[in-house]
CSV table of C-alpha atoms in Angstrom, one decimal:
chain,number,residue,atom,x,y,z
A,91,MET,CA,-25.8,10.6,-96.6
A,92,CYS,CA,-23.8,8.5,-94.5
A,93,PRO,CA,-19.7,7.8,-95.3
A,94,SER,CA,-19.1,4.8,-96.3
A,95,VAL,CA,-16.0,3.1,-94.8
A,96,LYS,CA,-14.4,-0.1,-95.8
A,97,VAL,CA,-11.3,-1.8,-94.3
A,98,GLU,CA,-9.5,-4.2,-96.1
A,99,GLN,CA,-6.7,-6.4,-94.9
A,100,ILE,CA,-3.9,-6.0,-97.8
A,101,GLU,CA,-0.7,-7.8,-95.9
A,102,PRO,CA,-0.5,-9.4,-92.1
A,103,LYS,CA,1.0,-6.4,-90.7
A,104,LYS,CA,-1.0,-3.8,-93.4
A,105,VAL,CA,-4.8,-2.6,-93.5
A,106,GLN,CA,-6.2,0.0,-96.0
A,107,VAL,CA,-9.2,2.1,-94.7
A,108,VAL,CA,-11.0,3.5,-97.9
A,109,ILE,CA,-13.5,6.3,-96.5
A,110,ASP,CA,-15.9,7.7,-99.2
A,111,ILE,CA,-17.3,10.5,-98.0
A,112,PRO,CA,-20.1,12.5,-99.7
A,113,ALA,CA,-20.4,16.2,-100.4
A,114,GLU,CA,-23.5,16.9,-98.1
A,115,GLU,CA,-21.2,16.2,-95.1
A,116,ILE,CA,-18.4,18.0,-96.3
A,117,GLN,CA,-20.6,21.0,-96.4
A,118,GLN,CA,-21.8,20.4,-93.0
A,119,GLU,CA,-18.6,20.0,-91.7
A,120,LYS,CA,-17.7,23.5,-93.5
A,121,GLU,CA,-20.2,25.3,-91.6
A,122,LYS,CA,-19.1,23.8,-88.2
A,123,THR,CA,-15.4,24.7,-89.0
A,124,LEU,CA,-16.4,28.4,-89.5
A,125,GLN,CA,-18.5,28.2,-86.4
A,126,SER,CA,-15.6,26.9,-84.5
A,127,LEU,CA,-13.0,29.5,-85.7
A,128,SER,CA,-15.6,32.2,-84.9
A,129,ARG,CA,-15.1,31.3,-81.3
A,130,GLN,CA,-11.5,31.0,-81.4
A,131,VAL,CA,-9.9,33.7,-83.5
A,132,SER,CA,-9.7,37.0,-82.1
A,133,ILE,CA,-10.1,40.2,-84.5
A,134,PRO,CA,-10.2,43.8,-83.4
A,135,GLY,CA,-13.4,45.5,-83.6
A,136,PHE,CA,-15.1,42.3,-82.3
A,137,ARG,CA,-16.0,40.5,-79.0
A,138,PRO,CA,-13.9,37.1,-78.3
A,139,GLY,CA,-15.6,34.4,-79.9
A,140,LYS,CA,-18.3,36.8,-81.6
A,141,VAL,CA,-17.0,36.7,-85.0
A,142,PRO,CA,-19.5,36.6,-87.5
A,143,VAL,CA,-19.0,33.9,-89.8
A,144,LYS,CA,-19.2,36.5,-93.2
A,145,VAL,CA,-16.3,38.3,-91.9
A,146,LEU,CA,-14.6,34.9,-91.4
A,147,GLN,CA,-15.4,34.1,-95.1
A,148,ASN,CA,-13.6,37.3,-96.2
A,149,ILE,CA,-10.5,36.1,-93.8
A,150,TYR,CA,-10.0,32.6,-94.9
A,151,SER,CA,-10.6,31.3,-98.4
A,152,ASP,CA,-13.1,28.7,-99.5
A,153,GLU,CA,-10.3,26.5,-100.0
A,154,GLU,CA,-8.8,26.5,-96.6
A,155,ILE,CA,-12.2,26.0,-94.8
A,156,THR,CA,-12.8,22.9,-97.0
A,157,ARG,CA,-9.1,21.8,-96.5
A,158,ARG,CA,-10.1,21.8,-92.7
A,159,ALA,CA,-13.4,20.6,-92.5
A,160,ILE,CA,-11.9,17.5,-95.2
A,161,ASP,CA,-9.3,16.9,-92.2
A,162,ASP,CA,-11.5,16.8,-89.9
A,163,VAL,CA,-14.2,14.5,-91.0
A,164,TRP,CA,-11.9,12.1,-92.3
A,165,GLN,CA,-9.8,11.7,-89.3
A,166,LYS,CA,-13.0,11.5,-86.8
A,167,HIS,CA,-14.5,8.4,-89.6
A,168,PHE,CA,-10.7,7.1,-89.6
A,169,ARG,CA,-10.8,6.8,-85.8
A,170,GLU,CA,-14.4,5.3,-85.8
A,171,ALA,CA,-13.3,2.2,-88.1
A,172,ILE,CA,-9.7,1.7,-86.0
A,173,LYS,CA,-12.0,1.2,-82.8
A,174,ASN,CA,-14.6,-0.9,-84.4
A,175,TYR,CA,-12.4,-3.2,-86.3
A,176,ARG,CA,-10.1,-3.1,-83.3
A,177,LEU,CA,-7.0,-2.3,-85.3
A,178,GLN,CA,-3.8,-1.1,-83.4
A,179,PRO,CA,-1.8,1.2,-85.7
A,180,VAL,CA,1.8,1.6,-85.4
A,181,GLU,CA,2.6,4.3,-87.4
A,182,LYS,CA,0.8,7.3,-88.7
A,183,PRO,CA,-1.3,6.2,-91.9
A,184,LYS,CA,-0.1,7.3,-95.5
A,185,VAL,CA,-3.2,9.2,-97.1
A,186,ASP,CA,-4.6,9.7,-100.7
A,187,VAL,CA,-7.0,12.1,-101.2
A,188,SER,CA,-9.2,11.7,-104.5
A,189,PRO,CA,-11.8,14.6,-105.3
A,190,ARG,CA,-14.9,13.6,-106.9
A,191,GLN,CA,-18.0,15.6,-108.0
A,192,GLU,CA,-20.3,13.6,-105.2
A,193,GLY,CA,-17.9,14.0,-102.7
A,194,ILE,CA,-14.3,12.8,-101.4
A,195,LEU,CA,-12.6,9.6,-101.1
A,196,ILE,CA,-9.7,8.7,-98.4
A,197,SER,CA,-7.9,6.2,-98.8
A,198,ALA,CA,-5.6,5.5,-95.6
A,199,LEU,CA,-2.7,2.3,-95.7
A,200,ILE,CA,-1.6,1.8,-92.0
A,201,GLU,CA,0.9,-0.8,-90.4
A,202,VAL,CA,-1.1,-2.2,-87.9
A,203,VAL,CA,-0.3,-4.4,-85.3
A,204,PRO,CA,-0.7,-7.9,-86.6
A,205,LYS,CA,-3.3,-11.0,-85.0
A,206,VAL,CA,-1.6,-13.9,-83.5
A,207,GLN,CA,-3.3,-17.4,-83.4
A,208,VAL,CA,-3.1,-19.3,-80.2
A,209,ARG,CA,-3.3,-23.2,-80.9
A,210,SER,CA,-5.0,-24.0,-77.6
A,211,TYR,CA,-5.3,-22.2,-74.3
A,212,ALA,CA,-7.9,-23.9,-72.5
A,213,HIS,CA,-6.3,-25.9,-70.3
A,214,LEU,CA,-2.7,-25.3,-69.8
A,215,LYS,CA,-0.8,-27.4,-68.0
A,216,VAL,CA,1.6,-26.1,-65.7
A,217,GLU,CA,4.0,-27.0,-62.9
A,218,VAL,CA,4.9,-24.7,-60.3
A,219,GLU,CA,7.3,-24.1,-57.7
A,220,GLU,CA,5.0,-23.9,-54.1
A,221,VAL,CA,6.0,-21.2,-51.9
A,222,PRO,CA,6.4,-22.6,-48.6
A,223,PRO,CA,4.3,-21.5,-45.1
A,224,VAL,CA,5.9,-18.8,-43.4
A,225,THR,CA,7.4,-20.3,-40.0
A,226,GLU,CA,8.5,-18.8,-36.9
A,227,THR,CA,11.9,-18.7,-37.8
A,228,MET,CA,11.5,-16.5,-41.0
A,229,VAL,CA,9.6,-14.2,-38.2
A,230,GLU,CA,12.8,-13.9,-36.3
A,231,GLN,CA,14.7,-13.2,-39.0
A,232,GLU,CA,12.7,-10.4,-40.5
A,233,ILE,CA,12.6,-8.8,-36.8
A,234,GLN,CA,16.8,-9.3,-37.0
A,235,ARG,CA,16.7,-7.2,-40.1
A,236,PHE,CA,14.8,-4.3,-38.4
A,237,ARG,CA,17.6,-4.6,-36.1
A,238,GLU,CA,20.2,-4.2,-38.3
A,239,GLU,CA,18.2,-1.5,-40.2
A,240,PHE,CA,17.9,0.6,-37.1
A,241,ALA,CA,21.8,-0.1,-35.8
A,242,THR,CA,23.6,2.6,-34.5
A,243,LEU,CA,27.3,3.3,-35.6
A,244,THR,CA,29.9,4.6,-32.7
A,245,PRO,CA,33.2,5.5,-34.1
A,246,VAL,CA,35.9,3.5,-32.6
A,247,GLU,CA,39.6,3.9,-31.9
A,248,ARG,CA,40.9,0.3,-32.9
A,249,GLN,CA,40.9,-2.6,-35.8
A,250,SER,CA,38.3,-3.0,-37.7
A,251,ARG,CA,36.7,-6.5,-37.1
A,252,TRP,CA,33.8,-9.0,-38.4
A,253,GLY,CA,30.8,-6.9,-37.7
A,254,ASP,CA,32.0,-3.5,-38.0
A,255,VAL,CA,31.3,-0.8,-40.9
A,256,VAL,CA,34.4,1.0,-42.2
A,257,LEU,CA,34.2,4.1,-44.5
A,258,VAL,CA,36.2,4.1,-47.3
A,259,SER,CA,37.8,6.9,-49.6
A,260,GLN,CA,38.7,6.5,-53.2
A,261,ASN,CA,39.0,9.0,-55.8
A,262,SER,CA,37.1,11.7,-53.5
A,263,ARG,CA,34.6,9.0,-53.5
A,264,LYS,CA,33.1,7.5,-49.9
A,265,HIS,CA,31.2,4.2,-49.2
A,266,HIS,CA,30.2,2.5,-46.4
A,267,PHE,CA,31.4,-1.3,-46.2
A,268,PHE,CA,29.9,-4.1,-43.6
A,269,LEU,CA,32.0,-6.2,-42.8
A,270,GLN,CA,29.7,-9.7,-42.9
A,271,GLU,CA,31.8,-12.2,-41.5
A,272,GLY,CA,32.5,-15.0,-44.3
A,273,ASN,CA,32.3,-12.5,-47.2
A,274,ARG,CA,35.8,-12.8,-49.0
A,275,ALA,CA,35.3,-9.8,-50.8
A,276,MET,CA,35.5,-7.8,-47.2
A,277,GLU,CA,39.0,-9.6,-46.1
A,278,PRO,CA,41.4,-6.9,-47.1
A,279,LEU,CA,39.4,-4.3,-44.6
A,280,VAL,CA,39.1,-6.5,-41.4
A,281,ASN,CA,42.1,-5.7,-39.0
A,282,ARG,CA,42.1,-2.2,-40.4
A,283,ARG,CA,42.7,1.0,-38.7
A,284,LYS,CA,42.0,5.0,-39.8
A,285,SER,CA,44.2,6.3,-42.4
A,286,ASP,CA,45.3,2.9,-43.6
A,287,GLU,CA,46.0,2.5,-47.2
A,288,VAL,CA,43.7,-0.8,-48.7
A,289,SER,CA,43.6,-2.8,-51.9
A,290,LEU,CA,39.7,-4.1,-52.9
A,291,PRO,CA,39.2,-6.6,-55.0
A,292,VAL,CA,37.0,-5.9,-58.2
A,293,GLU,CA,35.6,-8.8,-60.4
A,294,GLY,CA,37.4,-9.1,-63.6
A,295,LYS,CA,39.5,-5.8,-63.4
A,296,GLU,CA,42.8,-4.5,-61.3
A,297,PRO,CA,42.2,-4.3,-57.8
A,298,VAL,CA,41.2,-0.4,-56.5
A,299,HIS,CA,43.4,1.4,-54.0
A,300,ALA,CA,41.2,3.1,-50.9
A,301,LYS,CA,42.1,4.7,-47.8
A,302,VAL,CA,40.3,3.7,-44.3
A,303,GLU,CA,38.5,6.8,-43.1
A,304,GLU,CA,36.6,5.8,-39.8
A,305,VAL,CA,35.7,2.4,-38.4
A,306,PHE,CA,32.3,2.0,-36.9
A,307,GLU,CA,31.2,-0.5,-34.4
A,308,ARG,CA,27.2,-1.5,-35.1
A,309,SER,CA,25.1,-1.7,-31.7
A,310,LEU,CA,21.8,-3.4,-32.4
A,311,PRO,CA,18.7,-2.3,-30.5
A,312,ASP,CA,17.4,-4.0,-27.8
A,313,ASP,CA,13.7,-4.6,-27.1
A,314,ALA,CA,12.4,-1.7,-25.8
A,315,ALA,CA,14.3,0.7,-28.5
A,316,LEU,CA,13.1,-1.3,-31.5
A,317,LEU,CA,9.8,-1.0,-30.1
A,318,LYS,CA,9.9,2.1,-30.2
A,319,LYS,CA,11.1,2.6,-33.6
A,320,MET,CA,8.4,0.4,-35.1
A,321,GLU,CA,5.6,1.9,-32.7
A,322,ALA,CA,4.8,-1.4,-31.8
A,323,PRO,CA,3.0,-1.8,-27.9
A,324,SER,CA,4.6,-5.3,-27.7
A,325,MET,CA,6.7,-8.0,-29.3
A,326,GLU,CA,4.1,-10.0,-29.7
A,327,VAL,CA,1.9,-7.6,-31.3
A,328,LEU,CA,5.0,-6.9,-33.6
A,329,LYS,CA,5.5,-10.8,-34.3
A,330,GLU,CA,2.3,-10.8,-35.1
A,331,SER,CA,2.6,-7.7,-37.7
A,332,VAL,CA,5.7,-9.6,-39.3
A,333,LYS,CA,4.1,-12.2,-39.8
A,334,LYS,CA,0.6,-11.1,-41.6
A,335,THR,CA,2.9,-9.0,-43.7
A,336,LEU,CA,5.1,-12.1,-44.6
A,337,GLU,CA,2.2,-14.1,-45.6
A,338,LEU,CA,0.8,-11.4,-47.8
A,339,ARG,CA,4.2,-11.6,-49.9
A,340,SER,CA,4.1,-15.3,-49.7
A,341,ARG,CA,0.9,-14.8,-51.4
A,342,GLN,CA,1.8,-12.5,-53.9
A,343,LEU,CA,4.8,-14.6,-54.8
A,344,GLN,CA,2.6,-17.5,-55.1
A,345,GLU,CA,0.1,-15.7,-57.5
A,346,SER,CA,3.4,-14.1,-59.2
A,347,LEU,CA,5.3,-17.8,-59.8
A,348,THR,CA,1.6,-19.2,-61.2
A,349,GLU,CA,1.1,-16.2,-64.0
A,350,GLN,CA,4.8,-16.5,-65.2
A,351,ALA,CA,4.2,-20.2,-65.4
A,352,VAL,CA,1.3,-19.9,-67.6
A,353,LEU,CA,2.3,-17.2,-69.5
A,354,GLU,CA,5.1,-19.5,-70.0
A,355,ALA,CA,2.8,-22.2,-71.3
A,356,LEU,CA,0.7,-19.9,-73.5
A,357,PHE,CA,3.8,-18.3,-75.4
A,358,ARG,CA,4.1,-22.1,-76.5
A,359,GLN,CA,1.1,-22.3,-77.9
A,360,ILE,CA,1.5,-18.9,-80.4
A,361,VAL,CA,2.2,-19.4,-83.8
A,362,GLU,CA,4.6,-17.0,-84.3
A,363,VAL,CA,4.2,-14.0,-86.8
A,364,ASP,CA,6.3,-11.2,-87.7
A,365,LEU,CA,6.5,-7.8,-85.8
A,366,PRO,CA,6.5,-4.4,-87.4
A,367,GLU,CA,9.9,-3.1,-86.7
A,368,ALA,CA,8.3,0.3,-85.3
A,369,LEU,CA,6.9,-1.7,-82.4
A,370,LEU,CA,9.6,-3.6,-81.8
A,371,GLU,CA,12.0,-0.6,-81.5
A,372,GLU,CA,9.3,1.3,-79.5
A,373,GLU,CA,9.2,-2.1,-76.4
A,374,ILE,CA,13.0,-1.8,-77.0
A,375,GLU,CA,13.1,2.2,-76.4
A,376,GLU,CA,11.1,1.9,-72.9
A,377,ARG,CA,13.0,-1.5,-71.9
A,378,PHE,CA,15.8,1.4,-72.2
A,379,HIS,CA,14.2,4.2,-70.1
A,380,ASP,CA,13.0,1.6,-67.4
A,381,LEU,CA,16.7,0.5,-67.0
A,382,PHE,CA,17.8,4.4,-67.3
A,383,HIS,CA,15.1,5.1,-63.9
A,384,SER,CA,16.2,1.8,-62.3
A,385,LEU,CA,19.6,3.5,-62.0
A,386,GLY,CA,18.8,6.9,-60.6
A,387,ASP,CA,18.4,8.7,-64.2
A,388,ASP,CA,22.1,8.5,-63.8
A,389,GLU,CA,23.8,9.0,-67.6
A,390,ASN,CA,27.3,7.8,-66.2
A,391,GLN,CA,25.8,5.2,-64.3
A,392,LEU,CA,23.9,3.8,-66.7
A,393,GLU,CA,26.7,4.0,-69.6
A,394,ALA,CA,29.1,2.2,-67.2
A,395,TYR,CA,26.8,-0.7,-66.3
A,396,ILE,CA,25.6,-1.2,-70.0
A,397,HIS,CA,29.4,-1.4,-70.6
A,398,GLN,CA,30.4,-3.7,-67.9
A,399,LYS,CA,27.5,-6.0,-68.6
A,400,TRP,CA,27.3,-5.7,-72.7
A,401,GLY,CA,30.2,-3.9,-73.8
A,402,SER,CA,28.1,-1.4,-75.8
A,403,TYR,CA,24.6,-0.1,-76.0
A,404,GLU,CA,24.6,-2.2,-79.5
A,405,LYS,CA,25.1,-5.3,-77.5
A,406,TRP,CA,22.4,-4.4,-74.9
A,407,LYS,CA,19.9,-3.8,-77.4
A,408,GLU,CA,20.5,-6.8,-79.3
A,409,SER,CA,19.9,-9.0,-76.1
A,410,ALA,CA,17.0,-6.6,-75.2
A,411,ARG,CA,15.4,-7.5,-78.5
A,412,GLU,CA,14.5,-11.1,-77.8
A,413,GLY,CA,12.5,-10.4,-74.6
A,414,ALA,CA,11.2,-7.3,-76.2
A,415,LYS,CA,9.7,-9.8,-79.0
A,416,LYS,CA,8.3,-12.2,-76.3
A,417,THR,CA,6.9,-9.7,-74.7
A,418,LEU,CA,4.8,-7.8,-77.5
A,419,LEU,CA,3.6,-11.8,-78.7
A,420,LEU,CA,2.3,-12.5,-75.3
A,421,ARG,CA,0.5,-9.3,-75.5
A,422,LEU,CA,-1.0,-9.9,-78.6
A,423,ALA,CA,-2.1,-13.3,-77.3
A,424,LEU,CA,-3.7,-12.4,-74.5
A,425,ASP,CA,-5.6,-10.0,-76.8
A,426,GLU,CA,-6.8,-12.7,-78.7
A,427,VAL,CA,-8.0,-15.1,-76.0
A,428,ALA,CA,-9.7,-12.1,-75.1
A,429,GLU,CA,-11.5,-11.8,-77.8
A,430,MET,CA,-12.1,-15.1,-78.3
A,431,GLU,CA,-13.8,-15.7,-75.0
A,432,GLY,CA,-15.7,-12.4,-75.0
A,433,LEU,CA,-13.8,-11.2,-71.7
A,434,LYS,CA,-14.4,-7.6,-71.3
A,435,VAL,CA,-13.5,-4.5,-69.0
A,436,TYR,CA,-16.6,-2.8,-67.1
A,437,PRO,CA,-16.8,0.7,-66.5
A,438,GLU,CA,-16.8,0.0,-62.5
A,439,GLU,CA,-13.5,-1.8,-63.0
A,440,ILE,CA,-11.9,1.0,-64.6
A,441,ASP,CA,-13.4,3.6,-62.0
A,442,HIS,CA,-11.7,1.4,-59.3
A,443,ARG,CA,-8.6,1.2,-60.9
A,444,LEU,CA,-8.2,4.8,-61.4
A,445,GLU,CA,-9.4,5.0,-57.5
A,446,ARG,CA,-6.8,3.2,-56.1
A,447,TRP,CA,-4.0,5.3,-58.3
A,448,ALA,CA,-5.4,8.2,-57.7
A,449,ASN,CA,-5.3,7.7,-54.0
A,450,ARG,CA,-1.3,6.7,-54.1
A,451,GLU,CA,-0.9,9.9,-56.0
A,452,GLY,CA,-2.6,12.1,-53.6
A,453,LEU,CA,-4.8,13.0,-57.0
A,454,LYS,CA,-9.0,13.3,-56.8
A,455,LYS,CA,-10.1,10.5,-59.6
A,456,ASP,CA,-11.9,12.5,-62.1
A,457,VAL,CA,-8.7,14.6,-62.5
A,458,LEU,CA,-6.4,11.7,-63.0
A,459,ARG,CA,-9.0,10.6,-65.4
A,460,ARG,CA,-8.7,13.7,-67.7
A,461,LYS,CA,-5.0,13.8,-67.6
A,462,LEU,CA,-5.0,9.8,-68.8
A,463,GLU,CA,-7.5,11.1,-71.6
A,464,LYS,CA,-5.4,14.3,-72.3
A,465,ARG,CA,-2.2,11.8,-73.0
A,466,GLY,CA,-4.0,9.1,-74.6
A,467,TRP,CA,-3.3,6.7,-71.5
A,468,LEU,CA,-6.9,5.4,-70.7
A,469,ASN,CA,-7.4,3.0,-73.5
A,470,SER,CA,-3.9,1.8,-72.4
A,471,LEU,CA,-5.2,1.4,-69.0
A,472,GLU,CA,-8.2,-0.5,-69.9
A,473,ARG,CA,-6.3,-2.7,-72.4
A,474,GLN,CA,-3.9,-3.6,-69.0
A,475,VAL,CA,-7.1,-4.1,-67.4
A,476,LEU,CA,-8.3,-6.6,-69.9
A,477,ARG,CA,-5.0,-8.6,-69.8
A,478,GLU,CA,-5.1,-9.0,-66.5
A,479,LYS,CA,-8.5,-10.3,-66.8
A,480,THR,CA,-7.5,-12.6,-69.0
A,481,VAL,CA,-4.2,-13.9,-67.1
A,482,ASP,CA,-7.1,-14.7,-64.3
A,483,PHE,CA,-9.3,-16.4,-66.7
A,484,LEU,CA,-6.2,-19.0,-68.3
A,485,ILE,CA,-5.3,-19.5,-64.4
A,486,SER,CA,-8.9,-20.8,-63.5
A,487,LYS,CA,-8.7,-23.0,-66.6
A,488,GLY,CA,-5.5,-24.2,-66.3
A,489,GLU,CA,-4.2,-27.6,-65.1
A,490,ILE,CA,-2.0,-26.4,-62.6
A,491,GLN,CA,0.4,-28.6,-60.4
A,492,TYR,CA,2.2,-27.1,-57.4
A,493,ARG,CA,5.2,-29.0,-56.4
A,494,LYS,CA,7.4,-28.4,-52.9
A,495,GLY,CA,10.7,-26.6,-53.3
A,496,GLY,CA,12.6,-23.7,-51.6
A,497,VAL,CA,11.3,-20.6,-53.1
A,498,ARG,CA,11.1,-17.9,-50.8
């Protein structure tokens, strides 16, 4: 006999999964449990993996074997129900077990990610800032940036002036400051010599007292030195390479701006629903870890940054909540559009994504796949790829107008 599985929506965020498991299946699972234990346990006098089932029945009670079998079989059917009904649990299920003469009735109550309604999405009207084409001036500016990046610093015994770099110490910490002409914040460091005491302005705080440790003159590389650093045979080749790089950035920026505009338009079409608190907390926590990582995993720097910008962790969390809610609603809206349109992710698309990821990490694709499966991340990757395809679908169907602007 096959088990009976029923899924009932109790509330917008709660679902009850009822699994009626016949006694025959439980008995079959008990036999599998004993066979599995015979391969796992180590008992003196028997070779590993060769422990007879009758010996195990003397060690483990029938009650223990039955408990393990029921646990395995109901979780198997529960996972299948979650997959078949496309449910996204946000917490562990609350399970109620009711023994019956003909088997076991298991009821699992779970909080799930609710479905959202999208009013209209087929022809989203958006206006997007147009990224201007790459010009020769942009190419020259990028090459000048390379020159400044490869500039050499030479200590000088004179007063500092615009264009120099000044090394300053403050409370045993040292910082380099480039005296960019026109930067008023750098004015206290102009016309200074080594060992001079200075007061540096800090926005919203008292000035910081520091000491000039060294004055450096910057020397930019000439064409020959720059070509050597960039490993380019000529300035013409370097300029062409820089132009292609800038054009690629422009295309990526235009795609990003278009995607943002389409997602904003989609967000306005969402019929808002209450999200599970556990889901919101998880998204906020993820944002906190991203912020921590962006600050070099430095707890002191993280604390100082949050205190300076928000005053406290509680206020940061409050400000992050709205962004987290918007992100989650957009993900759910994309999932809904994908389901409505029958969009799918095919194995070759996942293989292609894994190939690129593996190449970046210096791993074999199969090794990476096993790591993701072990951590339960492969399904997350599939959802991410499906959402990206859904965004592409919305862009292809949208009514997009590009207006000239100064985005760069």
